[in-house]
mmCIF file of C-alpha atoms in Angstrom:
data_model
loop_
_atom_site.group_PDB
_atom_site.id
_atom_site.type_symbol
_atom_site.label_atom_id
_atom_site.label_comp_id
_atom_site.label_asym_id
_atom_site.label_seq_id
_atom_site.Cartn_x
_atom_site.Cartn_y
_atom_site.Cartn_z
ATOM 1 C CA UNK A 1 11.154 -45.782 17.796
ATOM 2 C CA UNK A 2 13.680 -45.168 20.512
ATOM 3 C CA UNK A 3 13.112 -45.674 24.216
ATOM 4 C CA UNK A 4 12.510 -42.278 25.260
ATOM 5 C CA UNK A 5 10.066 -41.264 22.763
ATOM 6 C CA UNK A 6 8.023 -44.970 23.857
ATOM 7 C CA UNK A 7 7.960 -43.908 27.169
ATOM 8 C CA UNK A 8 6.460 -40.250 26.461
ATOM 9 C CA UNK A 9 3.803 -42.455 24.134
ATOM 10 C CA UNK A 10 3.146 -44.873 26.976
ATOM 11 C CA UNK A 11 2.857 -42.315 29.902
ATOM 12 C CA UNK A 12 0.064 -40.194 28.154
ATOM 13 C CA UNK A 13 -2.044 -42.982 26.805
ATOM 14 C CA UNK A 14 -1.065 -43.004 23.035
ATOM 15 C CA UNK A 15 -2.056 -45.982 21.480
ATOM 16 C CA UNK A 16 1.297 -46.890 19.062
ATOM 17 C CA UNK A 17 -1.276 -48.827 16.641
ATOM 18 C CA UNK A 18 -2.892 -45.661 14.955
ATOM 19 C CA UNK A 19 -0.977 -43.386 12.600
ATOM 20 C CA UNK A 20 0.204 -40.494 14.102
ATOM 21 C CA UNK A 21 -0.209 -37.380 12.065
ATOM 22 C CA UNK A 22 3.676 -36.034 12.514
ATOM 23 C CA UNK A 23 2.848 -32.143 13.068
ATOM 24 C CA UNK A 24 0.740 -33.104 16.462
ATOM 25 C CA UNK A 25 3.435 -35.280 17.582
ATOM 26 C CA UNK A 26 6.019 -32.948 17.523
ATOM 27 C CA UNK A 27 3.785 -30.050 18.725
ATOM 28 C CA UNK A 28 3.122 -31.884 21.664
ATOM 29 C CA UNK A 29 6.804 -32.973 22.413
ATOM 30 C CA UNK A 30 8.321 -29.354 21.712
ATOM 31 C CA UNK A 31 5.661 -26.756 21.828
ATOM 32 C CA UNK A 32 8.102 -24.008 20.424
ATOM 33 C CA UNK A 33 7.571 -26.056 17.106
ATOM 34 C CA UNK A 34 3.831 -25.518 16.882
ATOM 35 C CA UNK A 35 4.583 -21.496 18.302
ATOM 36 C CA UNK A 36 6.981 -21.535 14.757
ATOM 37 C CA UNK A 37 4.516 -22.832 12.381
ATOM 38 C CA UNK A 38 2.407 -20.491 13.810
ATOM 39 C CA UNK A 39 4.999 -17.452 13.059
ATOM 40 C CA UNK A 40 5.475 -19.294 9.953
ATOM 41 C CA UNK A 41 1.761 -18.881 8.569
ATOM 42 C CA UNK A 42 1.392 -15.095 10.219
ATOM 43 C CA UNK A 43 4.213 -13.349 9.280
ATOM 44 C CA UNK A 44 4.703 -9.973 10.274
ATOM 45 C CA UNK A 45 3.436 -7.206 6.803
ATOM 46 C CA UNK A 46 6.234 -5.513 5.597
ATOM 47 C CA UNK A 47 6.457 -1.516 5.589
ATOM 48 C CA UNK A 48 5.694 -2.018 1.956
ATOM 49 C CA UNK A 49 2.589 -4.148 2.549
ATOM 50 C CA UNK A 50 1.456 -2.038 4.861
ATOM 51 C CA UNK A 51 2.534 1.183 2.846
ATOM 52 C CA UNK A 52 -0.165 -0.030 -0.345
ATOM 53 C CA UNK A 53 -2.171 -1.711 1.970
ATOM 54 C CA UNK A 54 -3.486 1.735 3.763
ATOM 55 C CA UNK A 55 -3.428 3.476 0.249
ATOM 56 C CA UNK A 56 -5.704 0.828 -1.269
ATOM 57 C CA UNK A 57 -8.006 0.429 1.920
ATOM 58 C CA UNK A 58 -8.223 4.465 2.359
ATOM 59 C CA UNK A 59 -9.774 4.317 -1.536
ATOM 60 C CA UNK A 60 -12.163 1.793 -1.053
ATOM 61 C CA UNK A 61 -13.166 3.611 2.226
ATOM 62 C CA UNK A 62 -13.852 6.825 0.557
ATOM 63 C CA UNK A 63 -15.884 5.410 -2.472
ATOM 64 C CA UNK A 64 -17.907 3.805 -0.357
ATOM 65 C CA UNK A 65 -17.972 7.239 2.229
ATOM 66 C CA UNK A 66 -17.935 10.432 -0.471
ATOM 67 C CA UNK A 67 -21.081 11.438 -0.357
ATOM 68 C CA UNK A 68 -21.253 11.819 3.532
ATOM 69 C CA UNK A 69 -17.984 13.677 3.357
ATOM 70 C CA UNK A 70 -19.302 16.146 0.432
ATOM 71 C CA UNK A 71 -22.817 16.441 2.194
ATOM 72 C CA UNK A 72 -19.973 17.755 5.351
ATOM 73 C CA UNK A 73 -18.351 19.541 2.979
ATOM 74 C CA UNK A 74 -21.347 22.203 2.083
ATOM 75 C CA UNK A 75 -23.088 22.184 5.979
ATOM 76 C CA UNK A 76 -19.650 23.091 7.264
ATOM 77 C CA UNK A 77 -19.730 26.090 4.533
ATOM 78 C CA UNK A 78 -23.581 27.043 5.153
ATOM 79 C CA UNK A 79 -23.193 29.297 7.398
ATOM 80 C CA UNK A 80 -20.351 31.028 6.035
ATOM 81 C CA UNK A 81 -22.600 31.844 2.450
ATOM 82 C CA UNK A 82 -25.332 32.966 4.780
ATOM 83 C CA UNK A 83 -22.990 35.885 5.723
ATOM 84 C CA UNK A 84 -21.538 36.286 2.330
ATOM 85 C CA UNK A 85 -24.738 36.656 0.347
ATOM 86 C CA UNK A 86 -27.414 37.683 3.285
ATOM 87 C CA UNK A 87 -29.385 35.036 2.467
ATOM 88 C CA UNK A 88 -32.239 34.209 5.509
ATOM 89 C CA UNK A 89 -32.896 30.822 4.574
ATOM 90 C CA UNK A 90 -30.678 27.764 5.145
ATOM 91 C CA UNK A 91 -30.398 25.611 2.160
ATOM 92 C CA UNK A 92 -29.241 22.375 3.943
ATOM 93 C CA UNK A 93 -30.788 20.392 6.649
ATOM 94 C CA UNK A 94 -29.238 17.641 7.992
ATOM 95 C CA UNK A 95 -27.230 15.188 6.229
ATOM 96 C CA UNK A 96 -29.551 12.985 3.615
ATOM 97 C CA UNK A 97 -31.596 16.460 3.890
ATOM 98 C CA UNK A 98 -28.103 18.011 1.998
ATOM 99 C CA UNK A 99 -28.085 14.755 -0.159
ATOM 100 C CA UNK A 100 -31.138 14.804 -1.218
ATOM 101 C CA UNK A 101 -31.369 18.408 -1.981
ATOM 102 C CA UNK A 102 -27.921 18.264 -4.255
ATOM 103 C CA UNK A 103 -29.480 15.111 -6.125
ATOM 104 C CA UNK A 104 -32.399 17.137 -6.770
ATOM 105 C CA UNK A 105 -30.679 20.490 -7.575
ATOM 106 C CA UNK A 106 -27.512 19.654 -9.218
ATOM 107 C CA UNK A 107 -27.990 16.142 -9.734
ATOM 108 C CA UNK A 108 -26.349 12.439 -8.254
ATOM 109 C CA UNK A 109 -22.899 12.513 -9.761
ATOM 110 C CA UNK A 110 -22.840 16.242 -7.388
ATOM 111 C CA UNK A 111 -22.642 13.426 -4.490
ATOM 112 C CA UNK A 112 -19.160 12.349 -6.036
ATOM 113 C CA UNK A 113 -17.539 15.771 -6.919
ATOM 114 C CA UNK A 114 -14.185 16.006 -6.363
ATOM 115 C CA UNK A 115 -13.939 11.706 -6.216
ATOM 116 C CA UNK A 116 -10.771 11.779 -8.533
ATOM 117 C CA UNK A 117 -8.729 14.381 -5.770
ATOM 118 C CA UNK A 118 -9.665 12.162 -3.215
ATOM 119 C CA UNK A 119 -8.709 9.014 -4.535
ATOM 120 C CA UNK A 120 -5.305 11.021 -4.843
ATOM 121 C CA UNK A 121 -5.437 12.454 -1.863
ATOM 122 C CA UNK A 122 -5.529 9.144 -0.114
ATOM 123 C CA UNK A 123 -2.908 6.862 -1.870
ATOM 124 C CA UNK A 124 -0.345 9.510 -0.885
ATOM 125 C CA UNK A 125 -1.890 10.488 2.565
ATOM 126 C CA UNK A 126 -3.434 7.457 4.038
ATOM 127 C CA UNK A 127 -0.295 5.294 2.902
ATOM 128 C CA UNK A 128 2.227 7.392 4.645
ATOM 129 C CA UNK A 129 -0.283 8.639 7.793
ATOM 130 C CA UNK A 130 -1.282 4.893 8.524
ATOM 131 C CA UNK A 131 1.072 2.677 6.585
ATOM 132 C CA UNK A 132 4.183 4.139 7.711
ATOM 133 C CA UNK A 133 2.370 4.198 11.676
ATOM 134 C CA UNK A 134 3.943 0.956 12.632
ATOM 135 C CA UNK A 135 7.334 1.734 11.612
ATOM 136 C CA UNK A 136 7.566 4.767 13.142
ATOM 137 C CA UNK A 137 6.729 3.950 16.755
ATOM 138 C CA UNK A 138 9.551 1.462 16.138
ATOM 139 C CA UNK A 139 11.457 4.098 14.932
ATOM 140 C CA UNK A 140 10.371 5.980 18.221
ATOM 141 C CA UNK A 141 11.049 2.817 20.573
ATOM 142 C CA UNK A 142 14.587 1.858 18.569
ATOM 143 C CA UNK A 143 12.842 -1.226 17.981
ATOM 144 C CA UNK A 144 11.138 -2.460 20.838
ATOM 145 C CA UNK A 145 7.987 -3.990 21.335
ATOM 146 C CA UNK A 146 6.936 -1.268 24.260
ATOM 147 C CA UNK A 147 5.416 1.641 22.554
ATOM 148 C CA UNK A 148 3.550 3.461 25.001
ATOM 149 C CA UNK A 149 0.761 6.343 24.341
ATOM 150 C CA UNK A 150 3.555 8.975 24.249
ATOM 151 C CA UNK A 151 5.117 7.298 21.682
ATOM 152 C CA UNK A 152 2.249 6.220 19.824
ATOM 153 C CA UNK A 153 0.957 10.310 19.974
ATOM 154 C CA UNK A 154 4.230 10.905 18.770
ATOM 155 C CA UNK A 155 4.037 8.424 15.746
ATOM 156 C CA UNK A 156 0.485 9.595 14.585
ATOM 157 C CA UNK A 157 1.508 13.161 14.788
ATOM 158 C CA UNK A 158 4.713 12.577 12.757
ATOM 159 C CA UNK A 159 2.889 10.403 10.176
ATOM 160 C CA UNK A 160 0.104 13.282 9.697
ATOM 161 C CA UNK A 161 2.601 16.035 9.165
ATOM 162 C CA UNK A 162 4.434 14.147 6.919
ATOM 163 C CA UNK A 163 1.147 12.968 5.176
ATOM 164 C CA UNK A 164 0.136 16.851 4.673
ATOM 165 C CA UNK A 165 3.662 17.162 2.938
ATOM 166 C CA UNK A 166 2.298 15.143 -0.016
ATOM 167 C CA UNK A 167 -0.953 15.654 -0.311
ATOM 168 C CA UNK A 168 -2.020 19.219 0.711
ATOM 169 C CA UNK A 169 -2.714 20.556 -3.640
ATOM 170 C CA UNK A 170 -5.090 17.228 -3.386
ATOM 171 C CA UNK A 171 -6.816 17.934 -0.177
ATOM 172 C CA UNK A 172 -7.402 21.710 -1.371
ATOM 173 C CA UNK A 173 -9.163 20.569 -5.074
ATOM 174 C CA UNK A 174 -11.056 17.598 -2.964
ATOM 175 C CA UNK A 175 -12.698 20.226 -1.075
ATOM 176 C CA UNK A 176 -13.002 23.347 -3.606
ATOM 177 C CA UNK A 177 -14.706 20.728 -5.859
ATOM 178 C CA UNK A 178 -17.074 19.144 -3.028
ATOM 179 C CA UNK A 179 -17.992 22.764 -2.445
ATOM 180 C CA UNK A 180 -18.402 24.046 -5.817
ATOM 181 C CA UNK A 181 -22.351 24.596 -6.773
ATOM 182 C CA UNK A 182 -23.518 25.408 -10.240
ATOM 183 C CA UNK A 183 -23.079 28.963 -10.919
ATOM 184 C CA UNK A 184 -26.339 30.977 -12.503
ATOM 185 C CA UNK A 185 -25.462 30.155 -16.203
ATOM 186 C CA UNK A 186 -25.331 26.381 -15.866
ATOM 187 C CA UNK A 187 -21.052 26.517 -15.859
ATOM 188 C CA UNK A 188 -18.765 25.292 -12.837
ATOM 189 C CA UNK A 189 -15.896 27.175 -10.814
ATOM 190 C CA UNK A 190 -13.628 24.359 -12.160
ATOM 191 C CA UNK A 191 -14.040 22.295 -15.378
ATOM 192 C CA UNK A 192 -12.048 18.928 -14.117
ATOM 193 C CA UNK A 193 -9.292 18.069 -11.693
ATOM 194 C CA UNK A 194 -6.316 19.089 -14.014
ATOM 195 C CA UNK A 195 -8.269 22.255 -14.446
ATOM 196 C CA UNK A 196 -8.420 23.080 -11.074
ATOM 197 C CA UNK A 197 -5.111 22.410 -10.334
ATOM 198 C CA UNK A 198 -4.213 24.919 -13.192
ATOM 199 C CA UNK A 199 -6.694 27.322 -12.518
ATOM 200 C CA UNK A 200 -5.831 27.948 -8.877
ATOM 201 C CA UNK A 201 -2.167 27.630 -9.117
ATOM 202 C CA UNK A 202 -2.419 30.666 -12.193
ATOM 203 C CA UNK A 203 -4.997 32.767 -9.745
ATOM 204 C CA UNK A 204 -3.799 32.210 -6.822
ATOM 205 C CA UNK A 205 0.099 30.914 -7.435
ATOM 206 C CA UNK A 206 1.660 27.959 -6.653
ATOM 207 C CA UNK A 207 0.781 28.877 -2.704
ATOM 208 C CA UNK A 208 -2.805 28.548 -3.449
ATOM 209 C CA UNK A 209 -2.762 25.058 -3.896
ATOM 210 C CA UNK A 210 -0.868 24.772 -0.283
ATOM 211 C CA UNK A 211 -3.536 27.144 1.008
ATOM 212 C CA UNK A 212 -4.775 25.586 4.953
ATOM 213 C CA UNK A 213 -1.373 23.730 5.445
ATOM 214 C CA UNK A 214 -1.034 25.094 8.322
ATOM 215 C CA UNK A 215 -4.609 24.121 10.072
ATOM 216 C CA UNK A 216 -4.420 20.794 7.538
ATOM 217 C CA UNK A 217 -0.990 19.864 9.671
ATOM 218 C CA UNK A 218 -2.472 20.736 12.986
ATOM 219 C CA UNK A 219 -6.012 18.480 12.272
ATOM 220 C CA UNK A 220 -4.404 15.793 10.499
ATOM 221 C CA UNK A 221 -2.257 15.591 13.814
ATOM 222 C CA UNK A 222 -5.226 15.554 15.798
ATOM 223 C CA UNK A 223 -7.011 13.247 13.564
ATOM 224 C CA UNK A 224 -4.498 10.458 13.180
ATOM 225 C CA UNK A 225 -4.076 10.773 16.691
ATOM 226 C CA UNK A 226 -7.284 10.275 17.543
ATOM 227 C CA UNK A 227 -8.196 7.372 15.567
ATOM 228 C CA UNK A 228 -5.046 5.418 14.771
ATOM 229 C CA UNK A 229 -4.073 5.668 19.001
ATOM 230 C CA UNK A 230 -7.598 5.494 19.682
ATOM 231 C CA UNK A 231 -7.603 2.337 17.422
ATOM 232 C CA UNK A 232 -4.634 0.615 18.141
ATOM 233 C CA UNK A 233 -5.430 1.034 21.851
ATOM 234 C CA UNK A 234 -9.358 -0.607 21.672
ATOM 235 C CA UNK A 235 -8.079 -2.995 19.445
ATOM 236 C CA UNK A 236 -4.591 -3.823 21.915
ATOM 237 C CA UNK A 237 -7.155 -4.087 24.959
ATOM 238 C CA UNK A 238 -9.774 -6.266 23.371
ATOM 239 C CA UNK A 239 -6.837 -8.850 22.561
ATOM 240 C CA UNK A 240 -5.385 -8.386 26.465
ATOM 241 C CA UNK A 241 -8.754 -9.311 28.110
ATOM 242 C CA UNK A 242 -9.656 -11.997 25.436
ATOM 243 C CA UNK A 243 -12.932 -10.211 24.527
ATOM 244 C CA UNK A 244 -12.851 -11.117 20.999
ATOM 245 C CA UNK A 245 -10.428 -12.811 18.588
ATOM 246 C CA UNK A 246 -8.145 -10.962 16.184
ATOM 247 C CA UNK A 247 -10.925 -10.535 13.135
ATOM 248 C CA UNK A 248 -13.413 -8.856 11.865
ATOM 249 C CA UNK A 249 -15.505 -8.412 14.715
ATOM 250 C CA UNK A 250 -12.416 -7.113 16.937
ATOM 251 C CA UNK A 251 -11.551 -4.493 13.925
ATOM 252 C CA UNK A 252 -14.948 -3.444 13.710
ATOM 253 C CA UNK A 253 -15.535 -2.517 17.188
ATOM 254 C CA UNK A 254 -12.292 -0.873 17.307
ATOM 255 C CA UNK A 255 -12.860 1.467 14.077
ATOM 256 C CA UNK A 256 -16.176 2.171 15.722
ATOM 257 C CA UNK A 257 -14.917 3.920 18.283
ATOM 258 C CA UNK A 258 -12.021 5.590 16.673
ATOM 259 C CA UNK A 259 -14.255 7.150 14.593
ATOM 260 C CA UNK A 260 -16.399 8.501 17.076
ATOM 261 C CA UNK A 261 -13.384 9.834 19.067
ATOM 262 C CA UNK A 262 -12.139 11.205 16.102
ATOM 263 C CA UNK A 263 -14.727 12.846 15.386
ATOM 264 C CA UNK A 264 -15.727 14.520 18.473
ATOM 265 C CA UNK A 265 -11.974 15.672 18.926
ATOM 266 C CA UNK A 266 -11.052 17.036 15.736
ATOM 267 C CA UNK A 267 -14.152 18.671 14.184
ATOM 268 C CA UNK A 268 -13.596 22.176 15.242
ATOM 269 C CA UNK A 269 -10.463 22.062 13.288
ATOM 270 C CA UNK A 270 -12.005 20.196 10.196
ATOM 271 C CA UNK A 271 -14.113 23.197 9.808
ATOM 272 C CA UNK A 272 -11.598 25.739 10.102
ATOM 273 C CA UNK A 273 -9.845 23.984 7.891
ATOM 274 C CA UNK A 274 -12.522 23.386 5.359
ATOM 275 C CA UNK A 275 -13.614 27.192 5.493
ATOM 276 C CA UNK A 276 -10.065 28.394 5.321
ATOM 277 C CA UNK A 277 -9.589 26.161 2.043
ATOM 278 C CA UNK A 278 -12.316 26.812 0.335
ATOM 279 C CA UNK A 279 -12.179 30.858 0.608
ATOM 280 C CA UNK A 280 -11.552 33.143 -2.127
ATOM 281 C CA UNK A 281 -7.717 35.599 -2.273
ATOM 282 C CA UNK A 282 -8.222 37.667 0.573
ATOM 283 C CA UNK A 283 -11.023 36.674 2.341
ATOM 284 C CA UNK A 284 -9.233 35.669 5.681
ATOM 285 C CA UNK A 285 -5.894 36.579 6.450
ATOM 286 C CA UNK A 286 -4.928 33.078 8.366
ATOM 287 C CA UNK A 287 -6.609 30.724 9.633
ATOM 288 C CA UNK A 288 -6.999 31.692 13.380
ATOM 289 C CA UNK A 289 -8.451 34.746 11.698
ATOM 290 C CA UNK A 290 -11.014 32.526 9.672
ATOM 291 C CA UNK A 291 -11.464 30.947 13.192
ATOM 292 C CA UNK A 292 -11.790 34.020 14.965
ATOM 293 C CA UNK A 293 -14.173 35.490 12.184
ATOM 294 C CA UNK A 294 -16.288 32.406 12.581
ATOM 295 C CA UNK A 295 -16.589 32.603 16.529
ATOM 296 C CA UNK A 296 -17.650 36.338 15.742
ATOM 297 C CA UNK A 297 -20.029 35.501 13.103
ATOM 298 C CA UNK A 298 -21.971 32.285 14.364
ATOM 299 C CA UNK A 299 -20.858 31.765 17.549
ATOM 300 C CA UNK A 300 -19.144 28.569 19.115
ATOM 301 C CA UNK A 301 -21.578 26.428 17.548
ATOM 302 C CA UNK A 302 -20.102 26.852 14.177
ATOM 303 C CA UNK A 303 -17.001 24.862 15.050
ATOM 304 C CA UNK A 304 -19.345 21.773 14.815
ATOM 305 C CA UNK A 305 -21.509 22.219 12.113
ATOM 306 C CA UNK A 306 -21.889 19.385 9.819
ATOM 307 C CA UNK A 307 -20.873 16.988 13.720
ATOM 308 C CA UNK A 308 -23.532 14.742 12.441
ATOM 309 C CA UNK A 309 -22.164 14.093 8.460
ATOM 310 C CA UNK A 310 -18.551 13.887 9.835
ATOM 311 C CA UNK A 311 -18.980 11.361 12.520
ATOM 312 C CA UNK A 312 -21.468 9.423 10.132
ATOM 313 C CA UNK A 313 -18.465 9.790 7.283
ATOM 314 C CA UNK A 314 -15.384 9.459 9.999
ATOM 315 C CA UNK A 315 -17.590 6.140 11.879
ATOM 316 C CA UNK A 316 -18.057 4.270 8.548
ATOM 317 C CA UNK A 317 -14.754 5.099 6.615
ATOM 318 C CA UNK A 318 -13.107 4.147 9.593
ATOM 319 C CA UNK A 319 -14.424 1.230 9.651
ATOM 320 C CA UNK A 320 -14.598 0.177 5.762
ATOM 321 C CA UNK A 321 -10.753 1.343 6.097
ATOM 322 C CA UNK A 322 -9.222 -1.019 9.141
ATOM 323 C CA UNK A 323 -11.438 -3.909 8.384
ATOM 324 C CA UNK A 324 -10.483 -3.771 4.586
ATOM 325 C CA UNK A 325 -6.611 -2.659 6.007
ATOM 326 C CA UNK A 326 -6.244 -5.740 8.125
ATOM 327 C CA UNK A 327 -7.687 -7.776 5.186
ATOM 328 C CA UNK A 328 -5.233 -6.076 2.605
ATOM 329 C CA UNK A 329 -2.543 -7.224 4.914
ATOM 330 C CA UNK A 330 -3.307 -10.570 6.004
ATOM 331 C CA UNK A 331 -3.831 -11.290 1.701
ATOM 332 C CA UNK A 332 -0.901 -9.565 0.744
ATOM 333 C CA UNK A 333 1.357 -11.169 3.665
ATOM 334 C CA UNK A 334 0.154 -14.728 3.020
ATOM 335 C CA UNK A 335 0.540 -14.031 -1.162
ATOM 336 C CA UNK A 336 4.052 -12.560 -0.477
ATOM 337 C CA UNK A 337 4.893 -15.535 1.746
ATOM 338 C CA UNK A 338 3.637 -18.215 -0.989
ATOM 339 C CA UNK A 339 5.635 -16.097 -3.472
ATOM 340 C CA UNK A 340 9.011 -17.079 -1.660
ATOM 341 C CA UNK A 341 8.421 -20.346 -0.800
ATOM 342 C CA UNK A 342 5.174 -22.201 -2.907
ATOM 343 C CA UNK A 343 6.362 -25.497 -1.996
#
């Protein structure tokens, strides 16, 4: 032991007699050793990691979610087959008042219509809206830690757009299917989700199945916004003021209220959107014109129909997505890690 080291031992009151256990030594003597294990057992997730991760997360959220976001689904269209077949009577009330009519009218698997589309939909939209989030504010910041909330709106609306790119023909069958109800003689408007993509691109050409792109770009802006800023903010200010620790309890809270902001922010669009989607050839000729028509029609009230489903479907798939996200990560970073250096 050489002279200096016996001195440090002596000074603070280490006994030389006991073992010492050789990572505590040399955290003490050199912090910046303990800061690199620490590195060392959290890396950073890779784009890639976090590309599958969101993908993988988003479908978990969305079994778990479907039926809230199909019970949305045909409250946000209510009013719009009130007008279309003069009906006086609303069908749906309320959100387990829609679920439990459609389980008693068309039966449970109605719940999970359109479940195939939106397991598409979200391996190619939530893994390029949220996984590809991170990289893009660096992209935005050349690099640097700093991202501030212009740069972070920036980042979620870039992500969305692009996001919409790949997945608008999924987002339009996810819907037409949630939205579908059996017609008089037992059959459906689409037979299966290769059907529908068929079906619509031969009645309506290949356009019809990027039908809403327009008003899809402009939410999904809003929306990843909203809750991946929203997110990323609660989340960054619980960790500043040491309110909670970096788990579960810190992601939950966080999701909670993206999804609430979310929510509140971008439902007038969701509807539009939905409407616009789901609408036969001709019906509106754009989608301010759908909005417009709607305003007319039902008044301003309409832009939030189906608040309750969407914030109940937006609350808890945000937070089955960024608690099961973070997970994802934190497995597939430590499992990556162990694959390049076991020993």
């Amino acid at each position: 032991m050489t002279g200096s080291l016996w001195r440090e031992f002596m000074t603070k009151g280490i006994s030389t007699t006991e073992p010492f256990p050789e990572k505590n030594i040399f955290s003490h003597l050199n912090p910046t050793v303990a800061g690199a294990e620490m590195v060392a057992k959290d890396l950073v997730p890779s784009a890639a990691v976090k590309f599958f991760g969101a993908g993988t997360a988003a479908c978990i959220a969305d079994l778990v979610t479907f039926p809230l976001d199909t019970a949305k689904v045909r409250l946000q269209i209510q009013g719009e087959a009130l007008k279309t077949e003069g009906a006086n009577t609303l069908k749906y009330r309320g959100v387990f008042g829609t679920i439990t009519t459609m389980v008693r009218t068309e039966g449970p698997r109605s719940l999970y219509s359109g479940l195939v589309a939106g397991l598409q939909r979200q391996m190619s939209f939530a893994s390029v809206r949220i996984g590809l989030y991170d990289s893009m504010k660096q992209f935005y910041t050349r690099g640097t830690e700093s991202a501030g909330i212009v740069v972070r709106l920036m980042a979620g609306c870039t992500t969305g757009a692009m996001a919409v790119a790949f997945a608008q023909p999924t987002d339009v069958v996810k819907v037409r299917f949630q939205a579908q109800m059996r017609l008089a003689d037992g059959g459906k408007r689409y037979n299966g989700t290769l059907d529908a993509y068929r079906t619509i691109a031969r009645d309506e050409g290949v356009k019809g199945l990027w039908k809403g792109c327009m008003p899809n770009i402009t939410r999904n802006a809003i929306v990843n916004c909203a809750e991946l800023v929203t997110y990323d903010i609660i989340k960054e200010l619980i960790l500043k003021y040491d309110l909670m620790t970096d788990n579960l309890p810190c992601h939950f809270t966080a999701a909670f209220g993206a999804g609430f902001f979310t929510t509140v922010v971008a439902s007038p669009v969701d509807v539009v959107k939905t409407r616009f989607m789901n609408s036969g050839a001709g019906q509106y000729s754009s989608a301010i014109n759908c909005a417009l028509t709607m305003l007319t029609n039902e008044g301003p009230t309409a832009f939030y129909k189906g608040f309750m489903p969407s914030f109940l479907r937006l609350g808890s798939w945000n937070i089955v997505m960024f608690v099961t996200y973070e997970q994802i990560k934190r497995g597939m970073t430590r499992a990556q890690q162990y694959w390049e250096s076991p020993f």
